Tab-separated table of C-alpha atoms in Angstrom:
chain	number	residue	atom	x	y	z
A	1	MET	CA	75.839	150.469	-47.419
A	2	LYS	CA	72.132	150.605	-46.652
A	3	PHE	CA	71.829	153.951	-48.479
A	4	LEU	CA	73.712	152.528	-51.487
A	5	SER	CA	71.417	149.517	-51.740
A	6	THR	CA	68.397	151.805	-51.492
A	7	SER	CA	69.786	153.998	-54.276
A	8	LEU	CA	70.369	150.984	-56.526
A	9	ALA	CA	66.856	149.734	-55.848
A	10	LEU	CA	65.469	153.170	-56.781
A	11	ILE	CA	67.432	153.212	-60.057
A	12	ALA	CA	66.143	149.737	-60.904
A	13	LEU	CA	62.549	150.659	-60.114
A	14	ILE	CA	62.688	153.883	-62.137
A	15	GLY	CA	64.250	151.981	-65.015
A	16	SER	CA	61.489	149.389	-64.957
A	17	THR	CA	58.777	152.063	-64.986
A	18	PHE	CA	60.386	154.322	-67.589
A	19	GLY	CA	59.099	152.327	-70.503
A	20	PHE	CA	55.479	152.578	-69.419
A	21	THR	CA	53.498	155.130	-71.363
A	22	HIS	CA	51.561	157.727	-69.469
A	23	PRO	CA	47.864	158.477	-70.152
A	24	LYS	CA	47.549	160.266	-73.482
A	25	SER	CA	44.781	162.700	-72.596
A	26	ASP	CA	45.331	165.872	-70.582
A	27	LYS	CA	41.763	165.588	-69.287
A	28	PRO	CA	40.688	163.603	-66.222
A	29	PRO	CA	39.663	160.024	-67.073
A	30	SER	CA	36.072	159.381	-68.068
A	31	SER	CA	35.945	155.596	-67.851
A	32	SER	CA	33.342	153.689	-65.848
A	33	LEU	CA	35.659	153.946	-62.857
A	34	PHE	CA	35.390	157.734	-63.038
A	35	PRO	CA	31.695	158.331	-63.916
A	36	PRO	CA	30.226	161.824	-64.261
A	37	PRO	CA	27.952	163.156	-61.517
A	38	ARG	CA	24.425	161.717	-61.513
A	39	HIS	CA	22.926	165.177	-61.114
A	40	LYS	CA	24.106	168.704	-61.792
A	41	ASN	CA	23.475	170.195	-58.376
A	42	PRO	CA	24.754	168.014	-55.528
A	43	THR	CA	22.829	168.533	-52.306
A	44	LYS	CA	24.598	170.160	-49.402
A	45	SER	CA	25.855	167.832	-46.737
A	46	THR	CA	24.818	168.855	-43.240
A	47	LYS	CA	27.090	166.288	-41.644
A	48	SER	CA	30.434	167.380	-43.057
A	49	THR	CA	32.218	169.599	-45.532
A	50	THR	CA	35.014	167.059	-45.914
A	51	HIS	CA	35.634	166.111	-49.546
A	52	THR	CA	37.409	162.808	-49.973
A	53	ALA	CA	39.915	162.066	-52.663
A	54	ALA	CA	38.128	158.914	-53.738
A	55	LEU	CA	34.891	160.811	-54.338
A	56	ALA	CA	36.814	163.539	-56.150
A	57	ALA	CA	38.156	160.908	-58.497
A	58	THR	CA	34.662	159.751	-59.466
A	59	THR	CA	33.828	162.871	-61.456
A	60	ALA	CA	34.784	163.331	-65.076
A	61	LYS	CA	35.575	167.006	-64.578
A	62	LEU	CA	35.784	168.595	-61.147
A	63	THR	CA	35.370	172.327	-60.683
A	64	TYR	CA	36.564	174.494	-57.860
A	65	THR	CA	34.821	177.849	-57.449
A	66	GLY	CA	36.615	179.102	-54.364
A	67	ASP	CA	36.797	178.762	-50.610
A	68	ASP	CA	33.250	180.080	-50.227
A	69	ASN	CA	31.852	177.010	-51.974
A	70	THR	CA	30.690	174.632	-49.238
A	71	ASP	CA	28.913	172.130	-51.477
A	72	ALA	CA	30.030	168.568	-50.822
A	73	PRO	CA	28.878	165.579	-52.868
A	74	PRO	CA	26.783	163.027	-51.005
A	75	LEU	CA	28.609	159.873	-49.937
A	76	SER	CA	26.051	157.812	-51.860
A	77	ARG	CA	26.813	159.443	-55.221
A	78	THR	CA	28.657	156.343	-56.473
A	79	PRO	CA	28.640	152.674	-55.448
A	80	PRO	CA	31.275	151.614	-52.871
A	81	ARG	CA	34.782	151.286	-54.288
A	82	LYS	CA	37.840	149.209	-53.524
A	83	ILE	CA	40.862	151.448	-52.980
A	84	CYS	CA	44.521	150.713	-52.350
A	85	LEU	CA	45.971	153.634	-50.378
A	86	MET	CA	49.774	153.924	-50.502
A	87	VAL	CA	50.910	156.777	-48.299
A	88	GLU	CA	54.250	158.071	-46.971
A	89	PRO	CA	55.241	159.354	-44.512
A	90	THR	CA	52.732	157.591	-42.310
A	91	PRO	CA	49.703	159.723	-41.391
A	92	PHE	CA	49.012	157.503	-38.380
A	93	THR	CA	51.976	158.399	-36.152
A	94	HIS	CA	53.359	161.454	-38.005
A	95	VAL	CA	51.662	164.697	-36.896
A	96	SER	CA	50.791	167.188	-39.649
A	97	GLY	CA	47.912	168.747	-41.541
A	98	TYR	CA	48.581	166.123	-44.198
A	99	SER	CA	47.971	163.463	-41.541
A	100	ASN	CA	44.625	165.011	-40.611
A	101	ARG	CA	43.559	165.082	-44.254
A	102	PHE	CA	44.167	161.360	-44.760
A	103	ASN	CA	42.569	160.337	-41.485
A	104	GLU	CA	39.461	162.385	-42.245
A	105	MET	CA	39.321	160.902	-45.743
A	106	LEU	CA	39.417	157.378	-44.313
A	107	ARG	CA	36.712	158.229	-41.791
A	108	TYR	CA	34.343	159.262	-44.560
A	109	LEU	CA	35.329	156.440	-46.894
A	110	LYS	CA	34.245	154.121	-44.086
A	111	LYS	CA	30.897	155.916	-43.857
A	112	ALA	CA	30.507	155.557	-47.625
A	113	GLY	CA	31.077	151.798	-47.423
A	114	ASP	CA	34.309	151.800	-49.425
A	115	GLU	CA	36.864	149.020	-48.896
A	116	VAL	CA	40.426	150.265	-48.380
A	117	GLY	CA	43.751	148.474	-48.162
A	118	ILE	CA	46.453	150.677	-46.605
A	119	LEU	CA	50.208	150.498	-47.120
A	120	THR	CA	52.520	152.886	-45.294
A	121	VAL	CA	55.960	153.055	-43.686
A	122	ASP	CA	57.267	153.966	-40.245
A	123	SER	CA	60.838	152.902	-39.504
A	124	GLN	CA	61.068	155.054	-36.372
A	125	THR	CA	58.302	153.537	-34.248
A	126	LYS	CA	58.786	150.213	-32.476
A	127	GLU	CA	57.059	147.391	-34.316
A	128	GLU	CA	54.873	146.505	-31.346
A	129	GLU	CA	53.681	150.136	-31.132
A	130	LEU	CA	52.705	150.494	-34.786
A	131	PRO	CA	48.932	150.922	-35.344
A	132	SER	CA	47.402	147.886	-37.010
A	133	SER	CA	44.108	149.441	-38.100
A	134	VAL	CA	42.219	152.708	-38.470
A	135	TYR	CA	38.427	153.036	-38.752
A	136	GLY	CA	38.306	149.263	-39.232
A	137	TYR	CA	40.788	149.267	-42.135
A	138	GLU	CA	43.940	147.151	-41.805
A	139	ILE	CA	47.225	149.048	-41.953
A	140	GLN	CA	50.220	147.224	-43.405
A	141	HIS	CA	53.745	148.569	-42.883
A	142	THR	CA	56.535	147.951	-45.367
A	143	GLN	CA	60.284	148.340	-44.870
A	144	GLY	CA	61.669	151.838	-45.240
A	145	PHE	CA	64.429	154.267	-44.371
A	146	THR	CA	64.786	157.585	-42.569
A	147	PHE	CA	64.957	160.540	-44.938
A	148	PRO	CA	68.499	161.991	-44.552
A	149	LEU	CA	67.386	165.638	-44.951
A	150	TYR	CA	64.556	165.414	-42.402
A	151	ASN	CA	65.023	162.625	-39.912
A	152	HIS	CA	61.485	162.829	-38.508
A	153	ILE	CA	59.967	160.958	-41.452
A	154	SER	CA	60.316	157.529	-43.065
A	155	LEU	CA	60.109	156.782	-46.786
A	156	THR	CA	60.039	153.564	-48.799
A	157	LEU	CA	60.360	151.934	-52.208
A	158	ASP	CA	58.307	148.966	-50.964
A	159	LEU	CA	61.357	146.763	-51.471
A	160	PRO	CA	62.201	143.994	-51.016
A	161	GLU	CA	58.840	142.933	-49.542
A	162	MET	CA	56.599	144.409	-52.282
A	163	LYS	CA	53.650	144.428	-49.872
A	164	GLY	CA	51.820	146.727	-52.273
A	165	ALA	CA	51.669	143.941	-54.835
A	166	GLN	CA	50.284	141.575	-52.190
A	167	ILE	CA	47.526	144.040	-51.249
A	168	LEU	CA	46.619	144.596	-54.903
A	169	GLU	CA	46.490	140.873	-55.619
A	170	GLU	CA	44.208	140.241	-52.664
A	171	LEU	CA	42.002	143.353	-52.811
A	172	LYS	CA	41.781	143.773	-56.608
A	173	PRO	CA	41.054	147.493	-56.171
A	174	ASP	CA	39.248	149.866	-58.508
A	175	LEU	CA	42.029	152.413	-58.097
A	176	ILE	CA	45.364	153.130	-56.412
A	177	HIS	CA	45.703	156.350	-54.427
A	178	VAL	CA	49.310	157.309	-53.670
A	179	SER	CA	50.732	160.358	-51.911
A	180	SER	CA	53.343	162.496	-53.662
A	181	PRO	CA	56.138	163.462	-53.672
A	182	GLY	CA	58.034	160.522	-52.232
A	183	PHE	CA	59.656	157.236	-53.113
A	184	MET	CA	56.575	155.028	-52.832
A	185	VAL	CA	55.163	156.789	-55.881
A	186	PHE	CA	57.641	154.883	-58.100
A	187	ALA	CA	56.347	151.573	-56.771
A	188	SER	CA	52.755	152.721	-57.373
A	189	ILE	CA	53.540	153.598	-61.011
A	190	PHE	CA	55.001	150.132	-61.506
A	191	TYR	CA	52.032	148.378	-59.883
A	192	ALA	CA	49.440	150.487	-61.720
A	193	ARG	CA	50.920	149.870	-65.137
A	194	VAL	CA	51.660	146.171	-64.694
A	195	MET	CA	48.230	145.427	-63.174
A	196	ARG	CA	46.390	148.030	-65.295
A	197	ILE	CA	44.747	149.841	-62.378
A	198	PRO	CA	43.822	153.566	-62.513
A	199	LEU	CA	46.322	155.675	-60.575
A	200	LEU	CA	45.377	158.704	-58.489
A	201	MET	CA	48.162	160.857	-57.010
A	202	SER	CA	47.595	163.465	-54.322
A	203	TYR	CA	50.279	166.150	-54.162
A	204	HIS	CA	51.053	167.484	-50.670
A	205	THR	CA	54.598	168.915	-50.481
A	206	HIS	CA	55.644	171.461	-53.099
A	207	LEU	CA	58.962	169.980	-54.182
A	208	PRO	CA	60.285	172.981	-56.185
A	209	SER	CA	59.844	175.258	-53.149
A	210	TYR	CA	61.721	172.798	-50.939
A	211	ALA	CA	64.485	172.503	-53.549
A	212	LYS	CA	64.811	176.283	-53.731
A	213	THR	CA	64.879	176.595	-49.923
A	214	TYR	CA	67.211	173.741	-49.013
A	215	PHE	CA	69.333	173.281	-52.179
A	216	SER	CA	69.802	176.843	-53.423
A	217	PHE	CA	73.566	176.152	-53.559
A	218	MET	CA	72.925	173.658	-56.387
A	219	PRO	CA	72.405	175.318	-59.798
A	220	GLY	CA	69.209	174.209	-61.522
A	221	CYS	CA	67.762	172.418	-58.471
A	222	GLU	CA	64.322	173.996	-58.905
A	223	GLU	CA	64.087	173.080	-62.589
A	224	PHE	CA	65.243	169.540	-61.831
A	225	ALA	CA	62.396	169.260	-59.289
A	226	TRP	CA	59.912	170.274	-61.994
A	227	ILE	CA	61.380	167.735	-64.433
A	228	LEU	CA	60.965	165.001	-61.842
A	229	LEU	CA	57.399	166.071	-61.021
A	230	ARG	CA	56.418	166.137	-64.695
A	231	TRP	CA	57.818	162.653	-65.227
A	232	VAL	CA	56.008	161.223	-62.207
A	233	HIS	CA	52.645	162.973	-62.479
A	234	SER	CA	52.333	162.491	-66.235
A	235	ARG	CA	51.903	158.815	-65.379
A	236	ALA	CA	48.903	159.469	-63.135
A	237	ASP	CA	45.329	159.273	-64.398
A	238	LEU	CA	44.508	162.148	-62.070
A	239	THR	CA	46.507	164.427	-59.745
A	240	LEU	CA	44.846	166.131	-56.794
A	241	CYS	CA	46.480	169.159	-55.192
A	242	THR	CA	45.473	171.173	-52.162
A	243	SER	CA	44.621	174.620	-53.566
A	244	PRO	CA	43.506	176.302	-56.813
A	245	GLN	CA	46.691	178.409	-56.736
A	246	LEU	CA	48.846	175.278	-56.708
A	247	GLN	CA	46.672	173.722	-59.410
A	248	ARG	CA	47.385	176.662	-61.722
A	249	GLU	CA	51.123	176.450	-61.018
A	250	LEU	CA	51.276	172.714	-61.704
A	251	ILE	CA	49.357	173.057	-64.974
A	252	ALA	CA	51.510	176.031	-66.050
A	253	ASN	CA	54.597	173.849	-65.549
A	254	GLY	CA	53.356	171.055	-67.784
A	255	ILE	CA	51.633	168.654	-65.376
A	256	PRO	CA	48.397	167.327	-66.918
A	257	ARG	CA	45.040	166.283	-65.401
A	258	VAL	CA	45.236	168.306	-62.175
A	259	GLU	CA	42.231	168.963	-59.952
A	260	VAL	CA	41.752	170.354	-56.435
A	261	TRP	CA	41.161	168.213	-53.360
A	262	ARG	CA	39.082	170.724	-51.460
A	263	LYS	CA	39.746	171.569	-47.858
A	264	GLY	CA	37.294	170.386	-45.237
A	265	ILE	CA	36.571	171.087	-41.598
A	266	ASP	CA	35.772	168.571	-38.890
A	267	THR	CA	32.698	170.415	-37.645
A	268	ILE	CA	32.391	168.101	-34.646
A	269	ARG	CA	35.821	168.875	-33.185
A	270	PHE	CA	36.146	172.451	-34.429
A	271	ASP	CA	33.083	174.101	-32.924
A	272	PRO	CA	32.658	177.565	-31.338
A	273	LYS	CA	31.316	175.918	-28.173
A	274	PHE	CA	34.917	174.926	-27.319
A	275	LYS	CA	36.003	178.571	-27.034
A	276	SER	CA	38.356	178.842	-24.054
A	277	GLU	CA	39.444	181.999	-22.260
A	278	THR	CA	42.159	179.962	-20.535
A	279	MET	CA	43.668	178.964	-23.885
A	280	ARG	CA	43.424	182.530	-25.214
A	281	GLU	CA	45.237	183.761	-22.108
A	282	ARG	CA	47.996	181.216	-22.741
A	283	MET	CA	48.294	182.069	-26.419
A	284	SER	CA	48.325	185.834	-25.847
A	285	ASP	CA	50.661	185.715	-22.835
A	286	GLY	CA	47.897	187.093	-20.625
A	287	HIS	CA	46.886	189.945	-22.980
A	288	THR	CA	43.469	188.565	-23.877
A	289	ASP	CA	42.102	191.846	-25.272
A	290	ASP	CA	44.908	192.218	-27.837
A	291	PHE	CA	44.496	191.224	-31.475
A	292	LEU	CA	45.822	187.652	-31.782
A	293	MET	CA	47.402	186.117	-34.883
A	294	VAL	CA	47.923	182.335	-34.862
A	295	TYR	CA	50.084	180.055	-37.000
A	296	VAL	CA	49.503	176.297	-36.735
A	297	GLY	CA	51.833	173.969	-38.613
A	298	ARG	CA	55.323	172.705	-39.225
A	299	LEU	CA	58.214	174.973	-38.284
A	300	GLY	CA	60.533	174.832	-41.283
A	301	ASN	CA	62.426	177.260	-43.522
A	302	GLU	CA	60.037	176.704	-46.428
A	303	LYS	CA	57.153	178.186	-44.368
A	304	ARG	CA	58.888	181.598	-44.346
A	305	LEU	CA	57.758	182.336	-40.797
A	306	MET	CA	60.570	184.862	-40.316
A	307	ASP	CA	58.730	187.124	-42.775
A	308	ILE	CA	56.089	187.723	-40.076
A	309	LYS	CA	58.429	189.542	-37.671
A	310	PRO	CA	58.705	192.894	-39.561
A	311	MET	CA	54.915	193.022	-39.960
A	312	LEU	CA	54.375	192.143	-36.303
A	313	GLU	CA	56.705	194.948	-35.204
A	314	LYS	CA	54.975	197.496	-37.452
A	315	LEU	CA	51.546	196.571	-36.049
A	316	GLY	CA	52.595	197.664	-32.559
A	317	ASP	CA	51.930	196.608	-28.980
A	318	GLY	CA	48.241	195.760	-29.407
A	319	VAL	CA	48.979	192.736	-31.605
A	320	ARG	CA	50.160	189.280	-30.497
A	321	LEU	CA	51.452	186.248	-32.392
A	322	CYS	CA	51.098	182.628	-31.299
A	323	ILE	CA	53.021	179.902	-33.107
A	324	VAL	CA	51.720	176.362	-32.593
A	325	GLY	CA	53.800	173.439	-33.822
A	326	ASP	CA	57.262	171.954	-33.995
A	327	GLY	CA	59.907	171.306	-36.606
A	328	PRO	CA	63.572	171.622	-37.548
A	329	GLN	CA	63.498	175.444	-37.347
A	330	ALA	CA	61.838	175.670	-33.891
A	331	GLU	CA	64.894	176.754	-31.874
A	332	GLU	CA	66.023	179.228	-34.524
A	333	LEU	CA	62.571	180.831	-34.657
A	334	GLU	CA	62.308	181.151	-30.869
A	335	GLU	CA	65.627	182.983	-30.863
A	336	TYR	CA	64.640	185.145	-33.840
A	337	PHE	CA	61.326	186.260	-32.303
A	338	LYS	CA	62.824	187.089	-28.885
A	339	GLY	CA	61.692	190.513	-27.712
A	340	THR	CA	58.476	190.448	-29.769
A	341	ASN	CA	54.901	189.724	-28.674
A	342	THR	CA	55.223	186.061	-29.666
A	343	VAL	CA	54.286	182.877	-27.805
A	344	PHE	CA	55.528	179.420	-28.835
A	345	THR	CA	53.289	176.645	-27.496
A	346	GLY	CA	55.148	173.712	-29.023
A	347	GLN	CA	53.289	170.857	-30.671
A	348	MET	CA	49.627	170.313	-29.789
A	349	GLY	CA	47.197	167.596	-30.756
A	350	GLY	CA	43.714	166.240	-30.235
A	351	ASP	CA	41.211	168.260	-28.226
A	352	GLU	CA	43.894	170.662	-26.977
A	353	LEU	CA	44.655	171.707	-30.541
């Protein structure tokens, strides 16, 4: 019954947003909310290489010249902004690279003096254990549901509470930043169009790949995923993705106004001074002089980790593999890699990671 009511709510929300026209231009917006850079050659930041989504959205045309480009715009490039961040699944209790990206973004938005209102969902953590703030920003949680295909995450339509509308009314933000894909994105489209607020979407999970991996028994599932993505992201003023390769794929499949949210490194936590022989011994199963390959991330079918085994076997005894992380495919992978030079550490976090 709960799933049925959620489905009806989704149909109603999509129906209410369907009539809204999407931005006409295929180029990133050039309004006063998205001003061009004040100078052509931004100075290098010695404090961090982290590039926040909000700062990315302040340029009329972003360029990405490759992973060797370490230039990062100064935090003072634009005046402080007011931002409504709508993100699911929660990056505050859910462990992933996606979580790290949002937490780092918020850390630097705080340094830049930006004001952020945060809406997220976590139906799996006890209410009294939910975080109420991060870096001084209040976190509001709306009602949600557990995703049937991956029960480790919670999603939401922001119904019936519509807490997003309450945040927007109180904060009066310069822009809405919403994560995609998900269900909250439909609420963000509705809010952005009704309240006439620029909408920034950041794209983190490649939906067509997931459809191909998990729904291959359904004819046309991959194309349906692209249709859905085009409908959703055509209504964004700007879409940020996580690599230039993904940017090219999105554009080739008809999604307009796509730029790259560049990767960054926390140079305080990730520093060569933390090199540990004890950890290398653990990760290499005591063979510290062997060549060590490391995978850190979610253990799921879409990651194609089984493809590593033939290569590992061809490389011979002097090569080791360490897999760090957890996920729905963990037990299957441990069984599959039995008899190879592979160590599974399980999930790590914080300084240990």
